[in-house]
Amino acid sequence: MQTLNQDIRDHSFKRVYLLYGEEVFLKMSYKNRLKEAVTAGDTMNFNHYEGKGMDVNEIISISDTMPFFAERRLVLMEDSGWFKGGSGAEEMSAYLEHIPETTCLVFVETEVDKRGKMFKAVKKQGYAAELGRQDSAQLGRWAAGILAKNGKKITGRTMEFFLSRTGDDMENISSELEKLISYTLGREVITEEDIEAVCTVQVTNKIFDMIAAIANRQTRKAMDLYEDLLTLKEPPMRILFLIARQFNQLLQVKELVGRGEEKSAIASKLKLQPFVAGKIMLQAKAFSKEQILSYVNLCVDAEEGVKTGRLTDRLAVELLIAKKY
């Protein structure tokens, strides 16, 4: 990201950029910042294409066209499929060696094969920026910066509490920060009570609470949480997937803790935020390895029951929660 920030700041642009990775918020943010920096609002020298099936010859022709009364032409392409070897990838990867100095190509992709010709061509001719999930420290600094710009203060402990409720999706964090800023109008310090009052608990947090209720044999509470998720229009099969994922993570964490691994190492190996890894480590203590394995197998049985038509999706999750297979 440092290279992107410097290029935007210095107005010294490479001929081609690739923005990819899991963090949609960052991809959209840098896409818009590059667009504004290169075009300065000029629509005459800006071309936008989206989706598979783009006409390679048309894009090459546009890219070879001199900008009209401007330094550069910007051609923005989103989800082309070329970075996974889609039709036209060969022609476009060959063209990247011949982009005019007056043209800037920007690719924004969901899926990328780093071994493919397109990726290698971008790396050679320009810059590929992987915009992945940020760790808790980076998210905390970013969120605190937004609050500071709005005259708000927050302690490290309260920030950790905030992130534990919002998760690591930056778009969601941004939305929750807006709610907090509005709610605390006239006050400087953000408190945990403010966060509890206005911040929406993410689905994954409800799943975590559901697993905790199961561990404590609070079947009624787990069922209530399940009903809450159904009220929020969450499909039963997605809930089942999230429960299965949680138990799989518990199993992995249990094994790593058993080997003497620390929280930071576990977070790194499982690609989790450190505060999430810490929560899972605590939750794993409530189960034996055999109990976790039992629930992992129950999740498999539940999915199989739905696929074979033996159970409805809603009943499958209810039976899993009550452990009545």
GROMACS .gro file of C-alpha atoms in nm:
model
  325
    1MET     CA    1   0.000   0.000   0.000
    2GLN     CA    2   0.293   0.230   0.058
    3THR     CA    3   0.371   0.230  -0.316
    4LEU     CA    4   0.010   0.315  -0.403
    5ASN     CA    5   0.000   0.598  -0.150
    6GLN     CA    6   0.328   0.742  -0.276
    7ASP     CA    7   0.224   0.722  -0.644
    8ILE     CA    8  -0.105   0.897  -0.567
    9ARG     CA    9   0.067   1.160  -0.354
   10ASP     CA   10   0.342   1.228  -0.611
   11HIS     CA   11   0.120   1.194  -0.920
   12SER     CA   12   0.386   0.962  -1.057
   13PHE     CA   13   0.182   0.678  -1.202
   14LYS     CA   14   0.286   0.342  -1.336
   15ARG     CA   15   0.132   0.223  -1.660
   16VAL     CA   16  -0.058  -0.064  -1.499
   17TYR     CA   17  -0.192  -0.148  -1.153
   18LEU     CA   18  -0.362  -0.456  -1.011
   19LEU     CA   19  -0.574  -0.429  -0.697
   20TYR     CA   20  -0.670  -0.765  -0.550
   21GLY     CA   21  -0.730  -0.937  -0.217
   22GLU     CA   22  -1.000  -1.011   0.039
   23GLU     CA   23  -1.051  -0.658   0.173
   24VAL     CA   24  -1.320  -0.514  -0.054
   25PHE     CA   25  -1.320  -0.180   0.128
   26LEU     CA   26  -0.951  -0.121   0.054
   27LYS     CA   27  -0.987  -0.227  -0.310
   28MET     CA   28  -1.274   0.016  -0.363
   29SER     CA   29  -1.095   0.290  -0.172
   30TYR     CA   30  -0.773   0.266  -0.378
   31LYS     CA   31  -0.969   0.223  -0.700
   32ASN     CA   32  -1.149   0.553  -0.633
   33ARG     CA   33  -0.834   0.730  -0.517
   34LEU     CA   34  -0.643   0.623  -0.829
   35LYS     CA   35  -0.931   0.729  -1.049
   36GLU     CA   36  -0.949   1.073  -0.889
   37ALA     CA   37  -0.572   1.122  -0.892
   38VAL     CA   38  -0.524   1.017  -1.255
   39THR     CA   39  -0.832   1.184  -1.407
   40ALA     CA   40  -0.898   1.473  -1.165
   41GLY     CA   41  -1.266   1.427  -1.250
   42ASP     CA   42  -1.210   1.424  -1.628
   43THR     CA   43  -1.462   1.181  -1.780
   44MET     CA   44  -1.353   1.230  -2.141
   45ASN     CA   45  -1.033   1.032  -2.091
   46PHE     CA   46  -1.178   0.767  -1.862
   47ASN     CA   47  -1.307   0.426  -1.970
   48HIS     CA   48  -1.463   0.165  -1.743
   49TYR     CA   49  -1.525  -0.203  -1.816
   50GLU     CA   50  -1.668  -0.466  -1.584
   51GLY     CA   51  -1.722  -0.842  -1.590
   52LYS     CA   52  -1.598  -1.132  -1.797
   53GLY     CA   53  -1.625  -1.118  -2.173
   54MET     CA   54  -1.462  -0.778  -2.221
   55ASP     CA   55  -1.355  -0.705  -2.579
   56VAL     CA   56  -0.974  -0.717  -2.567
   57ASN     CA   57  -0.933  -0.549  -2.905
   58GLU     CA   58  -1.161  -0.263  -2.803
   59ILE     CA   59  -0.967  -0.208  -2.482
   60ILE     CA   60  -0.633  -0.217  -2.662
   61SER     CA   61  -0.765   0.032  -2.921
   62ILE     CA   62  -0.889   0.266  -2.646
   63SER     CA   63  -0.561   0.231  -2.455
   64ASP     CA   64  -0.359   0.323  -2.765
   65THR     CA   65  -0.566   0.640  -2.816
   66MET     CA   66  -0.395   0.961  -2.708
   67PRO     CA   67  -0.577   1.143  -2.426
   68PHE     CA   68  -0.772   1.451  -2.530
   69PHE     CA   69  -0.624   1.767  -2.371
   70ALA     CA   70  -0.493   1.570  -2.072
   71GLU     CA   71  -0.174   1.398  -1.960
   72ARG     CA   72  -0.322   1.051  -1.925
   73ARG     CA   73  -0.606   0.823  -2.017
   74LEU     CA   74  -0.732   0.587  -1.746
   75VAL     CA   75  -0.880   0.250  -1.836
   76LEU     CA   76  -1.041   0.076  -1.537
   77MET     CA   77  -1.131  -0.294  -1.559
   78GLU     CA   78  -1.307  -0.489  -1.283
   79ASP     CA   79  -1.341  -0.867  -1.248
   80SER     CA   80  -1.214  -0.936  -1.598
   81GLY     CA   81  -1.139  -1.302  -1.527
   82TRP     CA   82  -0.807  -1.264  -1.710
   83PHE     CA   83  -0.608  -1.324  -1.392
   84LYS     CA   84  -0.758  -1.672  -1.378
   85GLY     CA   85  -0.676  -1.747  -1.742
   86GLY     CA   86  -1.006  -1.633  -1.892
   87SER     CA   87  -1.059  -1.571  -2.264
   88GLY     CA   88  -0.844  -1.280  -2.378
   89ALA     CA   89  -0.578  -1.320  -2.110
   90GLU     CA   90  -0.306  -1.413  -2.361
   91GLU     CA   91  -0.368  -1.106  -2.577
   92MET     CA   92  -0.391  -0.868  -2.282
   93SER     CA   93  -0.080  -1.002  -2.107
   94ALA     CA   94   0.115  -0.954  -2.433
   95TYR     CA   95  -0.022  -0.600  -2.471
   96LEU     CA   96   0.095  -0.494  -2.124
   97GLU     CA   97   0.447  -0.469  -2.263
   98HIS     CA   98   0.332  -0.201  -2.510
   99ILE     CA   99   0.111   0.032  -2.304
  100PRO     CA  100   0.171   0.395  -2.407
  101GLU     CA  101   0.318   0.627  -2.145
  102THR     CA  102  -0.001   0.833  -2.172
  103THR     CA  103  -0.225   0.545  -2.058
  104CYS     CA  104  -0.280   0.399  -1.712
  105LEU     CA  105  -0.454   0.063  -1.682
  106VAL     CA  106  -0.611  -0.038  -1.350
  107PHE     CA  107  -0.737  -0.390  -1.285
  108VAL     CA  108  -0.956  -0.464  -0.981
  109GLU     CA  109  -0.993  -0.838  -0.936
  110THR     CA  110  -1.164  -1.081  -0.701
  111GLU     CA  111  -0.970  -1.388  -0.813
  112VAL     CA  112  -0.601  -1.393  -0.906
  113ASP     CA  113  -0.360  -1.671  -0.999
  114LYS     CA  114  -0.014  -1.547  -0.907
  115ARG     CA  115   0.139  -1.809  -1.137
  116GLY     CA  116  -0.048  -1.680  -1.442
  117LYS     CA  117   0.085  -1.467  -1.727
  118MET     CA  118  -0.134  -1.167  -1.644
  119PHE     CA  119  -0.011  -1.144  -1.287
  120LYS     CA  120   0.351  -1.179  -1.391
  121ALA     CA  121   0.306  -0.919  -1.666
  122VAL     CA  122   0.159  -0.666  -1.422
  123LYS     CA  123   0.441  -0.729  -1.175
  124LYS     CA  124   0.694  -0.668  -1.453
  125GLN     CA  125   0.531  -0.361  -1.609
  126GLY     CA  126   0.360  -0.199  -1.311
  127TYR     CA  127   0.245  -0.276  -0.958
  128ALA     CA  128   0.028  -0.549  -0.804
  129ALA     CA  129  -0.121  -0.456  -0.465
  130GLU     CA  130  -0.260  -0.734  -0.247
  131LEU     CA  131  -0.518  -0.573  -0.022
  132GLY     CA  132  -0.594  -0.836   0.240
  133ARG     CA  133  -0.759  -0.834   0.578
  134GLN     CA  134  -0.584  -0.600   0.820
  135ASP     CA  135  -0.466  -0.713   1.163
  136SER     CA  136  -0.621  -0.579   1.482
  137ALA     CA  137  -0.342  -0.325   1.541
  138GLN     CA  138  -0.383  -0.176   1.190
  139LEU     CA  139  -0.762  -0.172   1.221
  140GLY     CA  140  -0.737  -0.009   1.563
  141ARG     CA  141  -0.509   0.268   1.435
  142TRP     CA  142  -0.731   0.327   1.132
  143ALA     CA  143  -1.052   0.338   1.336
  144ALA     CA  144  -0.894   0.560   1.603
  145GLY     CA  145  -0.780   0.796   1.327
  146ILE     CA  146  -1.135   0.830   1.197
  147LEU     CA  147  -1.262   0.897   1.548
  148ALA     CA  148  -0.986   1.153   1.611
  149LYS     CA  149  -1.079   1.343   1.294
  150ASN     CA  150  -1.429   1.370   1.439
  151GLY     CA  151  -1.307   1.490   1.778
  152LYS     CA  152  -1.349   1.156   1.953
  153LYS     CA  153  -1.119   0.960   2.187
  154ILE     CA  154  -1.118   0.590   2.269
  155THR     CA  155  -0.901   0.374   2.496
  156GLY     CA  156  -0.715   0.068   2.367
  157ARG     CA  157  -0.938  -0.161   2.576
  158THR     CA  158  -1.256  -0.004   2.439
  159MET     CA  159  -1.123  -0.026   2.084
  160GLU     CA  160  -1.058  -0.397   2.133
  161PHE     CA  161  -1.415  -0.438   2.257
  162PHE     CA  162  -1.543  -0.246   1.954
  163LEU     CA  163  -1.348  -0.464   1.708
  164SER     CA  164  -1.461  -0.782   1.884
  165ARG     CA  165  -1.820  -0.685   1.796
  166THR     CA  166  -1.764  -0.552   1.444
  167GLY     CA  167  -1.519  -0.811   1.312
  168ASP     CA  168  -1.242  -0.717   1.068
  169ASP     CA  169  -1.446  -0.605   0.768
  170MET     CA  170  -1.345  -0.242   0.711
  171GLU     CA  171  -1.669  -0.144   0.542
  172ASN     CA  172  -1.866  -0.268   0.842
  173ILE     CA  173  -1.625  -0.096   1.083
  174SER     CA  174  -1.667   0.231   0.891
  175SER     CA  175  -2.045   0.202   0.912
  176GLU     CA  176  -2.037   0.128   1.285
  177LEU     CA  177  -1.802   0.421   1.346
  178GLU     CA  178  -2.050   0.655   1.178
  179LYS     CA  179  -2.321   0.533   1.416
  180LEU     CA  180  -2.093   0.582   1.718
  181ILE     CA  181  -1.992   0.933   1.613
  182SER     CA  182  -2.356   1.037   1.570
  183TYR     CA  183  -2.465   0.870   1.894
  184THR     CA  184  -2.197   1.046   2.102
  185LEU     CA  185  -2.259   1.392   1.957
  186GLY     CA  186  -2.153   1.647   2.219
  187ARG     CA  187  -1.926   1.400   2.402
  188GLU     CA  188  -1.557   1.336   2.344
  189VAL     CA  189  -1.487   0.989   2.489
  190ILE     CA  190  -1.631   0.668   2.340
  191THR     CA  191  -1.729   0.410   2.603
  192GLU     CA  192  -1.815   0.039   2.596
  193GLU     CA  193  -2.171   0.137   2.690
  194ASP     CA  194  -2.191   0.348   2.371
  195ILE     CA  195  -2.074   0.052   2.166
  196GLU     CA  196  -2.327  -0.182   2.328
  197ALA     CA  197  -2.602   0.073   2.267
  198VAL     CA  198  -2.561   0.128   1.893
  199CYS     CA  199  -2.320  -0.120   1.733
  200THR     CA  200  -2.471  -0.422   1.559
  201VAL     CA  201  -2.337  -0.760   1.666
  202GLN     CA  202  -2.214  -0.945   1.357
  203VAL     CA  203  -2.351  -1.284   1.262
  204THR     CA  204  -2.016  -1.448   1.342
  205ASN     CA  205  -2.038  -1.307   1.696
  206LYS     CA  206  -2.382  -1.460   1.740
  207ILE     CA  207  -2.243  -1.792   1.619
  208PHE     CA  208  -1.963  -1.758   1.877
  209ASP     CA  209  -2.221  -1.692   2.150
  210MET     CA  210  -2.423  -1.990   2.027
  211ILE     CA  211  -2.120  -2.220   2.058
  212ALA     CA  212  -2.057  -2.081   2.408
  213ALA     CA  213  -2.418  -2.161   2.503
  214ILE     CA  214  -2.377  -2.514   2.364
  215ALA     CA  215  -2.057  -2.558   2.568
  216ASN     CA  216  -2.241  -2.446   2.883
  217ARG     CA  217  -2.534  -2.678   2.803
  218GLN     CA  218  -2.763  -2.376   2.768
  219THR     CA  219  -2.971  -2.525   2.490
  220ARG     CA  220  -3.254  -2.272   2.528
  221LYS     CA  221  -3.014  -1.978   2.492
  222ALA     CA  222  -2.851  -2.140   2.186
  223MET     CA  223  -3.195  -2.189   2.031
  224ASP     CA  224  -3.288  -1.826   2.102
  225LEU     CA  225  -2.971  -1.710   1.925
  226TYR     CA  226  -3.060  -1.936   1.633
  227GLU     CA  227  -3.406  -1.778   1.618
  228ASP     CA  228  -3.244  -1.433   1.621
  229LEU     CA  229  -3.036  -1.525   1.317
  230LEU     CA  230  -3.341  -1.659   1.134
  231THR     CA  231  -3.522  -1.333   1.212
  232LEU     CA  232  -3.228  -1.151   1.052
  233LYS     CA  233  -3.298  -1.358   0.736
  234GLU     CA  234  -2.983  -1.569   0.770
  235PRO     CA  235  -3.035  -1.894   0.573
  236PRO     CA  236  -3.016  -2.208   0.794
  237MET     CA  237  -2.749  -2.362   0.568
  238ARG     CA  238  -2.525  -2.055   0.609
  239ILE     CA  239  -2.574  -2.080   0.987
  240LEU     CA  240  -2.479  -2.449   0.967
  241PHE     CA  241  -2.169  -2.359   0.764
  242LEU     CA  242  -2.064  -2.098   1.023
  243ILE     CA  243  -2.120  -2.340   1.313
  244ALA     CA  244  -1.914  -2.606   1.133
  245ARG     CA  245  -1.637  -2.353   1.062
  246GLN     CA  246  -1.634  -2.246   1.427
  247PHE     CA  247  -1.597  -2.604   1.552
  248ASN     CA  248  -1.323  -2.670   1.296
  249GLN     CA  249  -1.138  -2.361   1.420
  250LEU     CA  250  -1.185  -2.478   1.780
  251LEU     CA  251  -1.034  -2.814   1.686
  252GLN     CA  252  -0.734  -2.652   1.515
  253VAL     CA  253  -0.678  -2.414   1.806
  254LYS     CA  254  -0.711  -2.697   2.059
  255GLU     CA  255  -0.441  -2.893   1.878
  256LEU     CA  256  -0.208  -2.592   1.847
  257VAL     CA  257  -0.250  -2.499   2.214
  258GLY     CA  258  -0.170  -2.860   2.299
  259ARG     CA  259   0.159  -2.820   2.115
  260GLY     CA  260   0.243  -2.515   2.323
  261GLU     CA  261   0.174  -2.251   2.056
  262GLU     CA  262   0.117  -1.890   2.170
  263LYS     CA  263  -0.175  -1.669   2.060
  264SER     CA  264   0.027  -1.473   1.802
  265ALA     CA  265   0.154  -1.792   1.637
  266ILE     CA  266  -0.196  -1.943   1.632
  267ALA     CA  267  -0.340  -1.626   1.480
  268SER     CA  268  -0.072  -1.628   1.210
  269LYS     CA  269  -0.110  -1.999   1.125
  270LEU     CA  270  -0.490  -1.987   1.107
  271LYS     CA  271  -0.502  -1.639   0.949
  272LEU     CA  272  -0.713  -1.499   1.232
  273GLN     CA  273  -0.713  -1.159   1.397
  274PRO     CA  274  -0.521  -1.188   1.729
  275PHE     CA  275  -0.825  -1.087   1.935
  276VAL     CA  276  -1.033  -1.351   1.752
  277ALA     CA  277  -0.765  -1.615   1.817
  278GLY     CA  278  -0.769  -1.518   2.184
  279LYS     CA  279  -1.147  -1.561   2.205
  280ILE     CA  280  -1.133  -1.901   2.036
  281MET     CA  281  -0.852  -2.014   2.267
  282LEU     CA  282  -1.069  -1.930   2.568
  283GLN     CA  283  -1.370  -2.104   2.418
  284ALA     CA  284  -1.166  -2.415   2.330
  285LYS     CA  285  -1.096  -2.463   2.702
  286ALA     CA  286  -1.465  -2.537   2.757
  287PHE     CA  287  -1.448  -2.845   2.534
  288SER     CA  288  -1.240  -3.160   2.530
  289LYS     CA  289  -1.089  -3.256   2.196
  290GLU     CA  290  -1.331  -3.549   2.178
  291GLN     CA  291  -1.631  -3.318   2.230
  292ILE     CA  292  -1.517  -3.086   1.951
  293LEU     CA  293  -1.464  -3.383   1.717
  294SER     CA  294  -1.812  -3.502   1.805
  295TYR     CA  295  -1.964  -3.170   1.699
  296VAL     CA  296  -1.755  -3.159   1.381
  297ASN     CA  297  -1.901  -3.499   1.289
  298LEU     CA  298  -2.252  -3.383   1.383
  299CYS     CA  299  -2.212  -3.088   1.143
  300VAL     CA  300  -2.120  -3.331   0.865
  301ASP     CA  301  -2.421  -3.549   0.951
  302ALA     CA  302  -2.652  -3.244   0.952
  303GLU     CA  303  -2.534  -3.133   0.608
  304GLU     CA  304  -2.570  -3.487   0.475
  305GLY     CA  305  -2.923  -3.505   0.619
  306VAL     CA  306  -3.026  -3.193   0.430
  307LYS     CA  307  -2.861  -3.298   0.104
  308THR     CA  308  -3.033  -3.638   0.106
  309GLY     CA  309  -3.370  -3.488   0.190
  310ARG     CA  310  -3.391  -3.669   0.524
  311LEU     CA  311  -3.408  -3.337   0.712
  312THR     CA  312  -3.517  -2.982   0.638
  313ASP     CA  313  -3.235  -2.728   0.669
  314ARG     CA  314  -3.398  -2.559   0.969
  315LEU     CA  315  -3.459  -2.884   1.158
  316ALA     CA  316  -3.103  -3.002   1.086
  317VAL     CA  317  -2.957  -2.702   1.270
  318GLU     CA  318  -3.205  -2.736   1.558
  319LEU     CA  319  -3.109  -3.101   1.606
  320LEU     CA  320  -2.740  -3.007   1.593
  321ILE     CA  321  -2.784  -2.743   1.864
  322ALA     CA  322  -2.978  -2.986   2.082
  323LYS     CA  323  -2.732  -3.266   1.991
  324LYS     CA  324  -3.015  -3.506   1.909
  325TYR     CA  325  -2.876  -3.697   1.611
   0.00000   0.00000   0.00000
